[in-house]
Coordinates of N, CA and C in Angstrom, one line a residue:
M1 N -14.8 -130.7 25.3 CA -14.3 -130.9 24.0 C -12.8 -131.0 24.0
S2 N -12.2 -132.0 23.4 CA -10.7 -132.1 23.4 C -10.1 -131.2 22.3
A3 N -8.8 -131.0 22.5 CA -8.0 -130.2 21.6 C -7.8 -131.0 20.3
L4 N -7.7 -130.3 19.2 CA -7.5 -131.0 17.9 C -6.0 -131.2 17.8
L5 N -5.6 -132.3 17.0 CA -4.2 -132.6 16.9 C -3.6 -132.0 15.6
F6 N -4.1 -130.8 15.2 CA -3.5 -130.1 14.1 C -3.8 -128.6 14.2
D7 N -3.0 -127.9 13.4 CA -3.0 -126.4 13.5 C -4.2 -125.8 12.8
T8 N -5.2 -125.4 13.5 CA -6.4 -124.8 12.9 C -6.2 -123.5 12.2
N9 N -5.2 -122.8 12.7 CA -4.8 -121.5 12.1 C -4.4 -121.6 10.6
T10 N -3.6 -122.7 10.4 CA -3.2 -123.0 9.0 C -4.4 -123.2 8.1
L11 N -5.4 -124.0 8.6 CA -6.6 -124.2 7.8 C -7.4 -123.0 7.6
I12 N -7.5 -122.1 8.6 CA -8.2 -120.9 8.5 C -7.7 -120.0 7.4
E13 N -6.3 -119.9 7.4 CA -5.7 -119.1 6.3 C -6.0 -119.7 4.9
L14 N -5.9 -121.0 4.8 CA -6.3 -121.6 3.5 C -7.8 -121.4 3.1
C15 N -8.6 -121.4 4.1 CA -10.0 -121.1 3.9 C -10.2 -119.7 3.3
R16 N -9.6 -118.8 3.9 CA -9.7 -117.4 3.5 C -9.2 -117.2 2.1
E17 N -8.2 -117.9 1.7 CA -7.6 -117.8 0.4 C -8.4 -118.5 -0.7
N18 N -9.3 -119.4 -0.3 CA -10.0 -120.3 -1.3 C -11.5 -120.2 -1.3
D19 N -12.1 -119.1 -1.0 CA -13.5 -118.9 -1.0 C -14.3 -119.9 -0.2
V20 N -13.8 -120.3 0.9 CA -14.5 -121.2 1.8 C -15.4 -120.4 2.7
A21 N -16.7 -120.9 2.7 CA -17.7 -120.2 3.6 C -17.7 -120.8 5.0
K22 N -17.5 -122.2 5.0 CA -17.5 -122.9 6.3 C -16.7 -124.1 6.2
L23 N -16.0 -124.5 7.3 CA -15.2 -125.7 7.4 C -15.3 -126.3 8.7
G24 N -15.6 -127.6 8.8 CA -15.7 -128.3 10.0 C -15.0 -129.7 10.0
V25 N -14.6 -130.1 11.1 CA -13.9 -131.4 11.3 C -14.9 -132.4 11.8
F26 N -14.8 -133.7 11.4 CA -15.7 -134.7 11.9 C -14.8 -136.0 12.0
G27 N -15.4 -137.1 12.5 CA -14.7 -138.3 12.6 C -13.9 -138.4 13.9
S28 N -12.9 -139.2 13.9 CA -12.1 -139.5 15.1 C -11.4 -138.2 15.6
M29 N -11.0 -137.3 14.8 CA -10.5 -136.0 15.3 C -11.5 -135.2 16.1
A30 N -12.7 -135.1 15.6 CA -13.7 -134.4 16.3 C -14.2 -135.0 17.6
R31 N -14.1 -136.4 17.6 CA -14.6 -137.1 18.8 C -13.5 -137.3 19.8
G32 N -12.2 -136.8 19.5 CA -11.1 -137.0 20.5 C -10.6 -138.4 20.5
E33 N -10.8 -139.2 19.4 CA -10.3 -140.5 19.4 C -9.1 -140.7 18.4
A34 N -8.6 -139.6 17.9 CA -7.6 -139.7 16.9 C -6.2 -140.0 17.5
N35 N -5.3 -140.5 16.7 CA -3.9 -140.6 17.1 C -3.0 -139.9 16.1
E36 N -1.7 -140.0 16.2 CA -0.8 -139.3 15.3 C -0.9 -139.8 13.9
Q37 N -1.4 -141.0 13.7 CA -1.6 -141.5 12.3 C -2.9 -141.3 11.7
S38 N -3.9 -140.8 12.4 CA -5.2 -140.5 11.9 C -5.2 -139.5 10.9
D39 N -6.1 -139.7 9.9 CA -6.3 -138.6 8.9 C -7.3 -137.6 9.5
I40 N -7.4 -136.5 8.7 CA -8.3 -135.4 9.2 C -9.5 -135.4 8.2
D41 N -10.7 -135.6 8.7 CA -11.9 -135.6 7.9 C -12.5 -134.2 8.1
L42 N -12.7 -133.5 6.9 CA -13.2 -132.2 6.9 C -14.4 -132.0 6.0
M43 N -15.4 -131.3 6.4 CA -16.5 -130.9 5.5 C -16.4 -129.4 5.2
V44 N -16.5 -129.2 3.9 CA -16.3 -127.8 3.4 C -17.6 -127.3 2.7
E45 N -17.8 -126.0 2.9 CA -18.9 -125.4 2.1 C -18.2 -124.1 1.5
F46 N -18.3 -124.0 0.2 CA -17.7 -122.9 -0.5 C -18.7 -121.8 -0.6
S47 N -18.2 -120.5 -0.8 CA -19.1 -119.4 -0.9 C -19.6 -119.3 -2.4
K48 N -18.9 -119.9 -3.3 CA -19.3 -120.0 -4.7 C -19.2 -121.5 -5.2
R49 N -19.9 -121.8 -6.2 CA -19.8 -123.2 -6.7 C -18.3 -123.4 -7.2
K50 N -17.8 -124.6 -6.9 CA -16.4 -125.0 -7.2 C -16.4 -126.3 -8.0
S51 N -15.4 -126.5 -8.8 CA -15.2 -127.8 -9.5 C -14.6 -128.8 -8.6
L52 N -14.7 -130.1 -9.0 CA -14.1 -131.2 -8.3 C -12.6 -131.0 -8.3
L53 N -12.0 -130.4 -9.3 CA -10.6 -130.2 -9.4 C -10.1 -129.2 -8.3
T54 N -10.9 -128.1 -8.1 CA -10.7 -127.2 -7.1 C -10.7 -127.8 -5.7
L55 N -11.7 -128.7 -5.5 CA -11.8 -129.4 -4.2 C -10.6 -130.2 -3.9
V56 N -10.2 -131.0 -4.9 CA -9.0 -131.9 -4.8 C -7.7 -131.0 -4.6
S57 N -7.6 -129.9 -5.3 CA -6.5 -129.0 -5.1 C -6.4 -128.5 -3.7
L58 N -7.5 -128.1 -3.1 CA -7.6 -127.6 -1.7 C -7.2 -128.7 -0.8
E59 N -7.8 -129.9 -1.0 CA -7.5 -131.0 -0.1 C -6.0 -131.3 -0.1
R60 N -5.3 -131.2 -1.3 CA -3.9 -131.5 -1.3 C -3.1 -130.4 -0.6
K61 N -3.5 -129.1 -0.8 CA -2.9 -128.0 -0.1 C -3.0 -128.2 1.4
M62 N -4.2 -128.6 1.9 CA -4.4 -128.8 3.3 C -3.5 -129.9 3.9
S63 N -3.5 -131.0 3.1 CA -2.6 -132.2 3.5 C -1.2 -131.8 3.6
A64 N -0.7 -131.0 2.6 CA 0.7 -130.6 2.6 C 1.0 -129.7 3.8
A65 N 0.1 -128.7 4.0 CA 0.3 -127.7 5.1 C 0.3 -128.4 6.5
L66 N -0.5 -129.4 6.7 CA -0.7 -130.0 8.0 C 0.3 -131.2 8.2
G67 N 0.8 -131.7 7.1 CA 1.7 -132.9 7.2 C 1.0 -134.2 7.5
R68 N -0.3 -134.3 7.1 CA -1.0 -135.5 7.3 C -2.2 -135.6 6.3
K69 N -2.7 -136.8 6.0 CA -3.7 -136.9 5.0 C -5.0 -136.2 5.5
V70 N -5.6 -135.4 4.5 CA -6.9 -134.8 4.8 C -7.9 -135.3 3.8
D71 N -9.1 -135.7 4.3 CA -10.2 -136.0 3.4 C -11.2 -134.9 3.5
L72 N -11.3 -134.2 2.3 CA -12.2 -133.0 2.2 C -13.4 -133.3 1.5
L73 N -14.6 -133.2 2.1 CA -15.8 -133.5 1.5 C -16.8 -132.3 1.5
T74 N -17.7 -132.3 0.6 CA -18.8 -131.4 0.6 C -20.0 -132.1 1.2
E75 N -21.0 -131.4 1.7 CA -22.2 -132.1 2.3 C -22.9 -133.0 1.3
A76 N -22.9 -132.5 0.0 CA -23.6 -133.2 -1.1 C -22.9 -134.6 -1.3
A77 N -21.6 -134.7 -1.1 CA -20.8 -135.9 -1.3 C -21.0 -136.9 -0.2
I78 N -21.6 -136.6 0.9 CA -21.7 -137.5 2.0 C -22.9 -138.4 1.8
S79 N -22.6 -139.7 2.1 CA -23.7 -140.7 2.0 C -24.8 -140.4 2.9
P80 N -26.1 -140.5 2.4 CA -27.2 -140.2 3.3 C -27.2 -141.1 4.5
Y81 N -26.6 -142.3 4.4 CA -26.5 -143.2 5.5 C -25.6 -142.8 6.6
L82 N -24.6 -141.9 6.3 CA -23.6 -141.4 7.3 C -23.9 -140.0 7.7
R83 N -24.8 -139.3 7.0 CA -25.0 -137.8 7.2 C -25.3 -137.5 8.7
D84 N -26.2 -138.2 9.3 CA -26.6 -137.9 10.7 C -25.4 -138.0 11.7
R85 N -24.6 -139.1 11.5 CA -23.5 -139.3 12.4 C -22.4 -138.3 12.2
I86 N -22.2 -137.9 11.0 CA -21.2 -136.9 10.7 C -21.6 -135.5 11.2
K87 N -22.9 -135.2 11.1 CA -23.4 -133.9 11.6 C -23.3 -133.9 13.1
R88 N -23.5 -135.0 13.8 CA -23.4 -135.1 15.3 C -21.9 -134.8 15.7
D89 N -21.0 -135.4 14.9 CA -19.5 -135.2 15.2 C -19.0 -133.8 14.9
L90 N -19.6 -133.2 13.9 CA -19.1 -132.0 13.3 C -18.7 -130.8 14.3
R91 N -17.5 -130.4 14.2 CA -17.0 -129.2 15.0 C -16.6 -128.2 14.0
I92 N -17.2 -127.0 14.0 CA -16.9 -125.9 13.0 C -15.5 -125.3 13.4
I93 N -14.7 -125.2 12.4 CA -13.3 -124.6 12.6 C -13.3 -123.2 12.1
Y94 N -14.0 -123.0 11.0 CA -14.0 -121.7 10.3 C -15.4 -121.4 9.7
E95 N -15.8 -120.1 9.8 CA -17.0 -119.6 9.2 C -16.7 -118.2 8.8
A96 N -16.9 -118.0 7.5 CA -16.6 -116.6 6.9 C -17.7 -115.7 7.4
R97 N -17.3 -114.4 7.6 CA -18.2 -113.4 8.1 C -18.7 -112.5 7.0

C-alpha cells in the first residue's frame, strides 16, 4: 500500500472534533494513482445523524486544512453503480473507539 499524499493526522483531529465515527479514502489517492493536483475522495460515517450543511462545512474545513479539494461523501450518497468499486478502493483513515 502506498503512502497517502496528505496529512492524515490533520483529518483525524477534524474527525474527533466533528462526531465522525469512520473516515476512509477512496479513488486515485487510495489506489496510489494520485498526483499533486488530485482531489481527495473521502467517505464519512457520523456517530449521529448530520445535516447536509454540516457535511458541507466539514468538507470545507478539510479542504482548507489540507490545501487541496476534498470530496466528502456518505455511503448513502454513493451511486449504487459505483459502490462496489469504491468499497474495493476504500482505505480506513480513522475509526472512533
